[in-house]
Tab-separated table of C-alpha atoms in Angstrom:
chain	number	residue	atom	x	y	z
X	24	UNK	CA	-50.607	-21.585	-8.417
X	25	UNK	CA	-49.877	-22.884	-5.051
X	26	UNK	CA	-46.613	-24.899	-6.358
X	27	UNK	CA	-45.971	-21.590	-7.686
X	28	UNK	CA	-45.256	-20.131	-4.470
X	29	UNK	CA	-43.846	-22.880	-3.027
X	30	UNK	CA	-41.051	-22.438	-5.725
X	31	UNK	CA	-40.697	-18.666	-5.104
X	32	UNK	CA	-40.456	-19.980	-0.893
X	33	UNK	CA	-37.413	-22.242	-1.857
X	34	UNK	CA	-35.958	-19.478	-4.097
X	35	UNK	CA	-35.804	-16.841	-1.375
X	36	UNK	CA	-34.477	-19.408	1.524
X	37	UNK	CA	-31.802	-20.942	-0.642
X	38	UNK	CA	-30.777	-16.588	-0.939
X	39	UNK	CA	-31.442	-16.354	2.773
X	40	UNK	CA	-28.751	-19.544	3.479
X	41	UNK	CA	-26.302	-18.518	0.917
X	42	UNK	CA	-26.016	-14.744	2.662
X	43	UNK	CA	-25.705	-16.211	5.549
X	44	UNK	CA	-22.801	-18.776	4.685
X	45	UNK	CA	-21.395	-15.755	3.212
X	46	UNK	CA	-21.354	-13.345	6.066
X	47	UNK	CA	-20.386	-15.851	8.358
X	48	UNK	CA	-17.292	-16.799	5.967
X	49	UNK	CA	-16.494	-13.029	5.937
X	50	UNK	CA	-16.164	-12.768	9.957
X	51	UNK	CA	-14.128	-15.967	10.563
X	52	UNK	CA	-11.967	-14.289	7.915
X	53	UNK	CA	-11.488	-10.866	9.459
X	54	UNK	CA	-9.591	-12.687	12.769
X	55	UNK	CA	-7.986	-15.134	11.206
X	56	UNK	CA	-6.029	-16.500	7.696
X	57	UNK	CA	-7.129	-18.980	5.244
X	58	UNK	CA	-4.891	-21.294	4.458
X	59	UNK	CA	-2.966	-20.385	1.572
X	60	UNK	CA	-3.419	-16.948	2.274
X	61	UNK	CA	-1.194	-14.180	3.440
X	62	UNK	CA	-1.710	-13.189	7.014
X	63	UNK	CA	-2.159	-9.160	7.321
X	64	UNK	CA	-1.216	-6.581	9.869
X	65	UNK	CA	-4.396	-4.783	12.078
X	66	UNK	CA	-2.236	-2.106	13.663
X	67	UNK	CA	0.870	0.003	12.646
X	68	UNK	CA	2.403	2.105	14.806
X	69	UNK	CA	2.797	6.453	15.001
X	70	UNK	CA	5.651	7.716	13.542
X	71	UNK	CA	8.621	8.775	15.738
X	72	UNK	CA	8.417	12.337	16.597
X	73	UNK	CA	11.412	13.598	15.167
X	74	UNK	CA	14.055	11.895	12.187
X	75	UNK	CA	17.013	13.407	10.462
X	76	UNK	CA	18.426	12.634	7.293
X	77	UNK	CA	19.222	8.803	8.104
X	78	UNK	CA	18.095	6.151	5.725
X	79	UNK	CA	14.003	6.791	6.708
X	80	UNK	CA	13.577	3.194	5.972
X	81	UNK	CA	16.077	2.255	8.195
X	82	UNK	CA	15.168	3.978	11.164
X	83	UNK	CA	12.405	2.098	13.757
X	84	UNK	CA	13.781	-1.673	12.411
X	85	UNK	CA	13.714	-3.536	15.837
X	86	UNK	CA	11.114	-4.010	18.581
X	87	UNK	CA	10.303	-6.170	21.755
X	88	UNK	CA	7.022	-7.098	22.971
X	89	UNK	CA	5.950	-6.495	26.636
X	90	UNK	CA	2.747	-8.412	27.529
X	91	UNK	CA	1.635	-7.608	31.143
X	92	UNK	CA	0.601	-10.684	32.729
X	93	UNK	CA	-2.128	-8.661	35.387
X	94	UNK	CA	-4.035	-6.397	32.787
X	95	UNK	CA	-3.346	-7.668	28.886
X	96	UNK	CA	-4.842	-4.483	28.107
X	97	UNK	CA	-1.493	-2.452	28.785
X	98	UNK	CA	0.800	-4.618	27.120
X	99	UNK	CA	3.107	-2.486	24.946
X	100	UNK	CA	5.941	-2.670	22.465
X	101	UNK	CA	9.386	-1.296	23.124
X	102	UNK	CA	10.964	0.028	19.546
X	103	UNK	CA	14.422	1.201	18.395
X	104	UNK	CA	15.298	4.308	16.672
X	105	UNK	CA	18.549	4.218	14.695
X	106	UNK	CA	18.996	7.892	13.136
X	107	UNK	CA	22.428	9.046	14.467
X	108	UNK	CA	21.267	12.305	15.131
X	109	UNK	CA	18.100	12.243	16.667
X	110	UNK	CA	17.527	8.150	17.634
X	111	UNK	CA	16.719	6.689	21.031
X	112	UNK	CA	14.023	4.259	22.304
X	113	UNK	CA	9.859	4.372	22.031
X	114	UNK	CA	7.590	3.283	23.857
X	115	UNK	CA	4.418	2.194	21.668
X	116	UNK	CA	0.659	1.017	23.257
X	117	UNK	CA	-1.120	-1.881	21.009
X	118	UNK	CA	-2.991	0.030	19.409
X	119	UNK	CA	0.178	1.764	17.517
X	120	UNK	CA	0.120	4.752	20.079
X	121	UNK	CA	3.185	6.227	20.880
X	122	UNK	CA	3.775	6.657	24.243
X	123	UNK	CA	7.148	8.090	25.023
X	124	UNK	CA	10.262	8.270	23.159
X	125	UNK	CA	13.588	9.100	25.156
X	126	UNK	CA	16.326	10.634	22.917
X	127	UNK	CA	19.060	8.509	24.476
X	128	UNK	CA	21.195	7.897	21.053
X	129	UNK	CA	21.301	5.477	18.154
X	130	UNK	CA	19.555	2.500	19.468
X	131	UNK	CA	20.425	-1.081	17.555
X	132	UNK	CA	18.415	-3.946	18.943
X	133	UNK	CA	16.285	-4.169	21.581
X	134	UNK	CA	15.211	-7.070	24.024
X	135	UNK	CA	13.547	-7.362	27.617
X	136	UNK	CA	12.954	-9.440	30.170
X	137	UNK	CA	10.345	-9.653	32.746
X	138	UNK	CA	11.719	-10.670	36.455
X	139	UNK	CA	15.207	-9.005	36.244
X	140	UNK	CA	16.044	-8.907	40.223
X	141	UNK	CA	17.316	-4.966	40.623
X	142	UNK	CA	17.792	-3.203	44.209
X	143	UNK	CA	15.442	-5.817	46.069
X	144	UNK	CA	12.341	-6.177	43.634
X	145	UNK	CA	11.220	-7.796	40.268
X	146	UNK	CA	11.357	-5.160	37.489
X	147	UNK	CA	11.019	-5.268	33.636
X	148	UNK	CA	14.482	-4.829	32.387
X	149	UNK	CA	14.642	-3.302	28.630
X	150	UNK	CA	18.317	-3.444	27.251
X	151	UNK	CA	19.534	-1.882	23.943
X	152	UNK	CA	22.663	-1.352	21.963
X	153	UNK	CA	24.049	1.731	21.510
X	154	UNK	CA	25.954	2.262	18.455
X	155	UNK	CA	26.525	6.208	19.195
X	156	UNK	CA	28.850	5.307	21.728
X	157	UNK	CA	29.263	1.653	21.258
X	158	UNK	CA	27.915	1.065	24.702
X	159	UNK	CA	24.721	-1.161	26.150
X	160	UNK	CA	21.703	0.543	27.789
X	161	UNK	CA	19.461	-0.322	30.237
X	162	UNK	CA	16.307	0.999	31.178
X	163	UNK	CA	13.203	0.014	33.627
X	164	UNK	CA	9.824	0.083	32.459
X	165	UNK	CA	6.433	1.284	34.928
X	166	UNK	CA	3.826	-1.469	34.058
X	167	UNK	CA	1.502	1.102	35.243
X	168	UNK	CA	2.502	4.360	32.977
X	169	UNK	CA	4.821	1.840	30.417
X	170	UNK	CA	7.477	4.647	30.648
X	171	UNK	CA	11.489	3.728	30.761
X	172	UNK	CA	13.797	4.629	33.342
X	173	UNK	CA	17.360	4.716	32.927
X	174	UNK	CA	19.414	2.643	35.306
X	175	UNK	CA	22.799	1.669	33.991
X	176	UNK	CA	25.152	2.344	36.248
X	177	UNK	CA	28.206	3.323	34.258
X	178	UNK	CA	28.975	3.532	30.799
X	179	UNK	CA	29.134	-0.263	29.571
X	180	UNK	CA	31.425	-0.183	26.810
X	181	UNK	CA	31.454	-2.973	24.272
X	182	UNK	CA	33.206	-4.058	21.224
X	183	UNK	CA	33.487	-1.419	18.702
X	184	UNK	CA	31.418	-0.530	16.795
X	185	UNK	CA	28.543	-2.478	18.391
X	186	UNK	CA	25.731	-3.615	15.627
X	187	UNK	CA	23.209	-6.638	17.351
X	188	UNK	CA	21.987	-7.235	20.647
X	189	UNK	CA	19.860	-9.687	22.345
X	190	UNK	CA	19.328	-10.945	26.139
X	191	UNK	CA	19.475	-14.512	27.916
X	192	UNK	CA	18.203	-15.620	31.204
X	193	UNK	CA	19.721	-18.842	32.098
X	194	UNK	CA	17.266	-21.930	33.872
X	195	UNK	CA	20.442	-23.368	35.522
X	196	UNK	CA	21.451	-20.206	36.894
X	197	UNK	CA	18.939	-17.554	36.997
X	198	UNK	CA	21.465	-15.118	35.242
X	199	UNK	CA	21.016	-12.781	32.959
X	200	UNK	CA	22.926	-11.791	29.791
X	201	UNK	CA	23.497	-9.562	27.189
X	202	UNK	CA	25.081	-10.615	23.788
X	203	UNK	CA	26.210	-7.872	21.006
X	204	UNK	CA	27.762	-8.476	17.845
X	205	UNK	CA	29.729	-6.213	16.012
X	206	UNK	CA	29.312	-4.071	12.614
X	207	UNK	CA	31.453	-5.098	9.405
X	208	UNK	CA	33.262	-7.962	11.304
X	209	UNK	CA	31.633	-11.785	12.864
X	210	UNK	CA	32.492	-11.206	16.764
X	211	UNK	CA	30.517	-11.546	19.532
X	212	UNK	CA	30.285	-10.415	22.976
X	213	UNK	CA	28.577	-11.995	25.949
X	214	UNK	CA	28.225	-10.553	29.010
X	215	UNK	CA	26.548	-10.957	32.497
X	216	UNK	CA	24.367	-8.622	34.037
X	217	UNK	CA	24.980	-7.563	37.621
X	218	UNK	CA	22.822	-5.463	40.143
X	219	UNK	CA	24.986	-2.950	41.641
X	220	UNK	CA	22.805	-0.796	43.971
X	221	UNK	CA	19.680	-0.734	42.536
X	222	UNK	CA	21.799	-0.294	39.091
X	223	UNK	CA	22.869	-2.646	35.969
X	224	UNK	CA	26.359	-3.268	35.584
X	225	UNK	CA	27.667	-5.352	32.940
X	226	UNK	CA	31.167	-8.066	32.721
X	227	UNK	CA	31.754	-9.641	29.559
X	228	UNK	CA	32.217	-13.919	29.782
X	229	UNK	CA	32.274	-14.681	26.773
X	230	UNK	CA	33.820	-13.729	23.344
X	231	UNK	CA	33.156	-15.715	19.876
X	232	UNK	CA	33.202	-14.899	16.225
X	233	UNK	CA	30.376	-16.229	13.999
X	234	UNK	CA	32.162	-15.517	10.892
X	235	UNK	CA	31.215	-12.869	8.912
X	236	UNK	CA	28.379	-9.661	10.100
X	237	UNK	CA	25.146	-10.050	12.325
X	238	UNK	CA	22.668	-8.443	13.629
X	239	UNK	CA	19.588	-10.439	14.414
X	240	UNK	CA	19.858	-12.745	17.235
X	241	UNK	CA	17.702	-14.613	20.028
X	242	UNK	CA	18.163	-16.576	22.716
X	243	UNK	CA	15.627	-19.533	24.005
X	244	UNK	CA	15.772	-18.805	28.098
X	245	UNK	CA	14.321	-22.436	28.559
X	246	UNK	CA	16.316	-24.713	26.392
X	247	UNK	CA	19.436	-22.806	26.849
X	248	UNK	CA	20.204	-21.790	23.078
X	249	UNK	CA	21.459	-18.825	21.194
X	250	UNK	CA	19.875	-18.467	17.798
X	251	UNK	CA	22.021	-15.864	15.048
X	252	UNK	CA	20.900	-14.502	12.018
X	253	UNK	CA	24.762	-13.985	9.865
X	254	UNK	CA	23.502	-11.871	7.432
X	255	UNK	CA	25.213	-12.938	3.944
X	256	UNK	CA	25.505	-16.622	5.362
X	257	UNK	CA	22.311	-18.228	7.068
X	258	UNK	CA	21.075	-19.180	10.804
X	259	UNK	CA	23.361	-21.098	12.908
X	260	UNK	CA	22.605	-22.705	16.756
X	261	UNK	CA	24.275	-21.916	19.844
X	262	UNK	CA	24.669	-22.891	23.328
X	263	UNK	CA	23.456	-19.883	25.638
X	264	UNK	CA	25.578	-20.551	28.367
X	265	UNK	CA	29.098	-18.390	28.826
X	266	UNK	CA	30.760	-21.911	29.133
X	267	UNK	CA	29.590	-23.530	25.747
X	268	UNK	CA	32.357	-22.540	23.223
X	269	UNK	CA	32.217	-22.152	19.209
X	270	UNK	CA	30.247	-25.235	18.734
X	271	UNK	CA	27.095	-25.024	16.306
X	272	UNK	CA	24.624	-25.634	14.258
X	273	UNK	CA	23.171	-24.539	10.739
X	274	UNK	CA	19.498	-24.296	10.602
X	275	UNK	CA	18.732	-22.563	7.310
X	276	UNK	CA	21.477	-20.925	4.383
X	277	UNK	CA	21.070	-17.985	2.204
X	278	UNK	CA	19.415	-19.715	-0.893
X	279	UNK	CA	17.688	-22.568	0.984
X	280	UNK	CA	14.733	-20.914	2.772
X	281	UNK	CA	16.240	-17.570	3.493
X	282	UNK	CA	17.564	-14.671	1.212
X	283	UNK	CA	19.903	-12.260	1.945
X	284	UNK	CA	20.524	-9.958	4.518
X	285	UNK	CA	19.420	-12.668	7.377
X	286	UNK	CA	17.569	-9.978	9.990
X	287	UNK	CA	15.319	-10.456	12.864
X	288	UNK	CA	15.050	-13.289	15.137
X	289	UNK	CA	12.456	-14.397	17.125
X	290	UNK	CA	10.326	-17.567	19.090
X	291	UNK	CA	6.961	-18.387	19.875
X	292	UNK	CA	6.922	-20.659	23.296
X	293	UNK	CA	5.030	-23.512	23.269
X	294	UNK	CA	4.119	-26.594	25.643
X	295	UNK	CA	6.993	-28.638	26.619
X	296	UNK	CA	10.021	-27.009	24.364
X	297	UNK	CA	7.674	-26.759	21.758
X	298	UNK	CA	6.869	-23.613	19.467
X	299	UNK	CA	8.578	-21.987	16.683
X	300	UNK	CA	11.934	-19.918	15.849
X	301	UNK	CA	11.043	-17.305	13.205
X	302	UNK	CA	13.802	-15.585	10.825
X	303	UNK	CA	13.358	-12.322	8.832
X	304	UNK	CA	14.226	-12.962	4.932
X	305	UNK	CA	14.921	-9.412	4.026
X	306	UNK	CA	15.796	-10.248	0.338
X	307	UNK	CA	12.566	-11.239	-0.408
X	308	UNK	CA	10.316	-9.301	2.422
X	309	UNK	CA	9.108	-12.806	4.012
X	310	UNK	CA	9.882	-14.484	7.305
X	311	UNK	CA	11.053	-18.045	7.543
X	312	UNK	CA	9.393	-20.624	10.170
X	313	UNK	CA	11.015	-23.355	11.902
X	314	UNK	CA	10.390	-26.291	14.610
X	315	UNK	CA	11.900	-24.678	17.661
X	316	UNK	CA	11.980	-28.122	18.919
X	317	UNK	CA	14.541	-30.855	17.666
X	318	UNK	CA	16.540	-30.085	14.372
X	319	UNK	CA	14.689	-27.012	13.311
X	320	UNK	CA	12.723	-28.106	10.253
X	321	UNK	CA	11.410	-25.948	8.248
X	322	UNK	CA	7.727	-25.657	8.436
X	323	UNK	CA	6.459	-22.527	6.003
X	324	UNK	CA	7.562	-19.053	4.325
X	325	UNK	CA	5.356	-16.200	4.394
X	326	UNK	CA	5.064	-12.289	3.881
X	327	UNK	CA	2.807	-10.149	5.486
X	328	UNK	CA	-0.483	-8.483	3.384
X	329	UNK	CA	-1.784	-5.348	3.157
X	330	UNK	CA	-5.184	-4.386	4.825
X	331	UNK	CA	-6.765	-1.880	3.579
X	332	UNK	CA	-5.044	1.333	4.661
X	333	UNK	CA	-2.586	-0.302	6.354
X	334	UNK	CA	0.584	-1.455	3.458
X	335	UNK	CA	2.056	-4.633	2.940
X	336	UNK	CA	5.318	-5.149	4.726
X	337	UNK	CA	8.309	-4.900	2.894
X	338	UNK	CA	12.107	-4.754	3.178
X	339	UNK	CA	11.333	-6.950	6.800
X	340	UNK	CA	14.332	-6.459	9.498
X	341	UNK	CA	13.187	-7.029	12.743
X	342	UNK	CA	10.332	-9.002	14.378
X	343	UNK	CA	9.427	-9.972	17.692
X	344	UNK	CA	6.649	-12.690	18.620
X	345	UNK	CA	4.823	-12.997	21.879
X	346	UNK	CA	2.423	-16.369	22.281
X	347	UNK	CA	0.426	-14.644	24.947
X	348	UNK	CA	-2.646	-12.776	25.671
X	349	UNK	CA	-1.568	-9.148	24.515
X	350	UNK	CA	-4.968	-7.112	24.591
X	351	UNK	CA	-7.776	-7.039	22.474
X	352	UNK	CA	-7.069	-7.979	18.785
X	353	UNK	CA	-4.444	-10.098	19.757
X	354	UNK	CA	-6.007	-12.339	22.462
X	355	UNK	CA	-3.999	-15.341	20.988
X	356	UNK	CA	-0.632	-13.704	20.601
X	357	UNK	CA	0.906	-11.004	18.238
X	358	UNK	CA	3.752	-10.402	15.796
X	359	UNK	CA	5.428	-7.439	15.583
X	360	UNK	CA	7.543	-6.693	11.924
X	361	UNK	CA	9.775	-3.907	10.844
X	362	UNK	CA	8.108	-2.543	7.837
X	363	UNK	CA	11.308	-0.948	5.850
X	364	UNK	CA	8.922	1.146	2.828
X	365	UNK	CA	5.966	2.768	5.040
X	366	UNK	CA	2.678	3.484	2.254
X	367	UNK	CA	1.820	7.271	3.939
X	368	UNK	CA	4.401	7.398	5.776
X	369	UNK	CA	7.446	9.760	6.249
X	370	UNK	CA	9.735	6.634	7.789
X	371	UNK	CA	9.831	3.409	8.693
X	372	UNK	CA	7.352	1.455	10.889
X	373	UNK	CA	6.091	-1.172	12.665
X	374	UNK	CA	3.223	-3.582	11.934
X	375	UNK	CA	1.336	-5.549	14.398
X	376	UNK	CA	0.133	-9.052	13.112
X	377	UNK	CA	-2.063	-11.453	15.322
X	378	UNK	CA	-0.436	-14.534	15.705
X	379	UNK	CA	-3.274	-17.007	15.430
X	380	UNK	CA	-3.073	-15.893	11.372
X	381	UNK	CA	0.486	-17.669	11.251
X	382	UNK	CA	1.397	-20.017	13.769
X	383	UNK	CA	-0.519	-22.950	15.459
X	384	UNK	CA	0.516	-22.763	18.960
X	385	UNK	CA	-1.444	-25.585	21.035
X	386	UNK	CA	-0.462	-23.764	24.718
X	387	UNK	CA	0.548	-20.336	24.144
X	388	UNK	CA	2.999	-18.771	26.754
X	389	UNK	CA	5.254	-16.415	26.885
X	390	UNK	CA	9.024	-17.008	27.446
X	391	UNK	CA	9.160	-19.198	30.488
X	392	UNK	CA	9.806	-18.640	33.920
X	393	UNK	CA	13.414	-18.630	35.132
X	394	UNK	CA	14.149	-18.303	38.579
């Protein structure tokens, strides 16, 4: 009788280990990926308050990630809105909240950068293109209220008609840039940005032509390169400086590890010019990864789950990556993806990924510092 029990005992703690193993398994997997499987957005963002009849799918396709460096908890992410007739710029909270959304035209691409010297002090400088106009905007966001401010100080005209944009800080220099590309056509504009009175002004350096039409592009502040997404073609390499010429390099081709339309661009810093370069497949709704050190090699494909409510992303155009603390649920870093066929939705949306689920980033950071 008593072995009897003492076989019932072993029953009920071998039950008692196994639930625990299993609940244990189940947490590690809510903050993080497997390997092998997909990682999964844990935020999506509000819908834009107003759209016309532009391609819905087509409409919030670009973003930039703020992360405050005081108080995580107000990071935010800065989106596009491309509907000709009712488009602009959003501001969005990390939990998918929108914040404000200025009406200021048919926004392109957006970028930012954090120590932009304007009228005596250190301000967040947001830049977009605008392809209403076929001019550049610039606006200043409150890292207290995250709201934008306007402060271009003329019309900045650009190449017509305008289609990418992205932003450079040089280390040699401390300058800031602007590049835009233009629609149907392979040129590309660089140009320097200039504090005139507390306002951004804007002369073009450089002009270039890539070949055939782009739209995704960034630039990597600390090793001085340009990184652009030609849509039908691949991702070539550039020097970031106004100086450097034509010269570059291919890092991936339509049918190697990319298919087409080429899209967003974006990096994840790491330690000593390490980190990654990322590169929105659109063809096949899955974003390329790549050394951003060295050559570039290829290091892994992926697309981006579903979780529960929240629907797989599809039809990817832009992403943006940040390596930093960004709030809670993305203590470690977040991606941010252009999600072209919203489940629910009425348009278009972003999804918020944290970036511990894809890459493997030994000292997170942010872009660096440039003086």
């Amino acid at each position: 009788m008593r072995r009897g029990w003492i076989l019932v005992a072993m029953v009920i703690l071998v039950a008692v280990i196994t639930t625990v193993v299993y609940m244990l398994s189940r947490s590690t997997t809510t903050s993080s990926s497997l390997p092998g499987q997909s990682p999964y957005a844990t935020v999506e963002t509000e819908a834009f308050p107003a759209v016309g009849t532009f391609d819905n799918g087509d409409v919030a396709d670009d973003s930039a990630i703020w992360v405050n460096p005081t108080d995580p908890t107000l990071s935010a992410v800065i989106a596009d809105n491309k509907d000709p007739a009712t488009g602009g710029i959003a501001v969005y909270d990390m939990r998918g909240k929108l914040l404000q959304f200025r009406q200021d035209g048919k926004m392109g691409n957006v970028d930012l950068r954090q120590d932009f010297s304007l009228g005596g002090r250190r301000v967040v400088l947001v830049g977009a293109n605008n392809r209403s106009n076929n001019t550049i905007g610039f606006w200043v966001l409150d890292p207290t209220t995250r709201q934008l401010t306007p402060v271009d100080a003329r019309d900045l005209m650009t190449l017509s008609p305008n289609y990418g944009f992205c932003m450079y800080q040089s280390a040699s220099s401390g300058k800031v840039y602007a590049f835009v590309s233009q629609a149907d056509g392979g040129q590309f504009e660089q140009y320097e940005l200039l504090d005139t009175d507390g306002r951004v002004d804007a002369r073009r350096v450089r002009s270039f032509n890539i070949g055939s039409q782009a739209e995704g592009c960034v630039a990597d502040d600390e090793l001085g390169q340009l990184y652009v997404g030609e849509e039908d073609v691949g991702v070539w390499k550039y020097n970031a400086e106004p100086t450097a010429g034509v010269a570059r390099i291919q890092v991936d081709r339509v049918g190697g590890h990319v298919v087409a339309d080429v899209e967003g661009l974006t990096l994840a810093y790491g330690a000593n010019g390490t980190g990654y370069v990322m590169a929105s497949s659109q063809g096949d709704s899955t974003i390329a990864v790549y050394e951003r050190a060295g050559g570039n090699a290829f290091v892994k494909s992926f697309a981006i789950a579903g979780n529960g409510s929240i629907d797989a992303v599809s039809g990817t155009d832009g992403i943006d990556a940040a390596g930093a603390n960004a709030g809670p649920g993305f203590e470690h870093g977040v991606l941010v993806a252009h999600d072209a066929v919203n489940n629910g939705g009425s348009n278009s949306n972003l999804k918020y990924v944290p970036l511990e689920q894809i890459l493997d980033l030994a000292v997170p950071s942010t872009s660096p510092s440039v003086p």
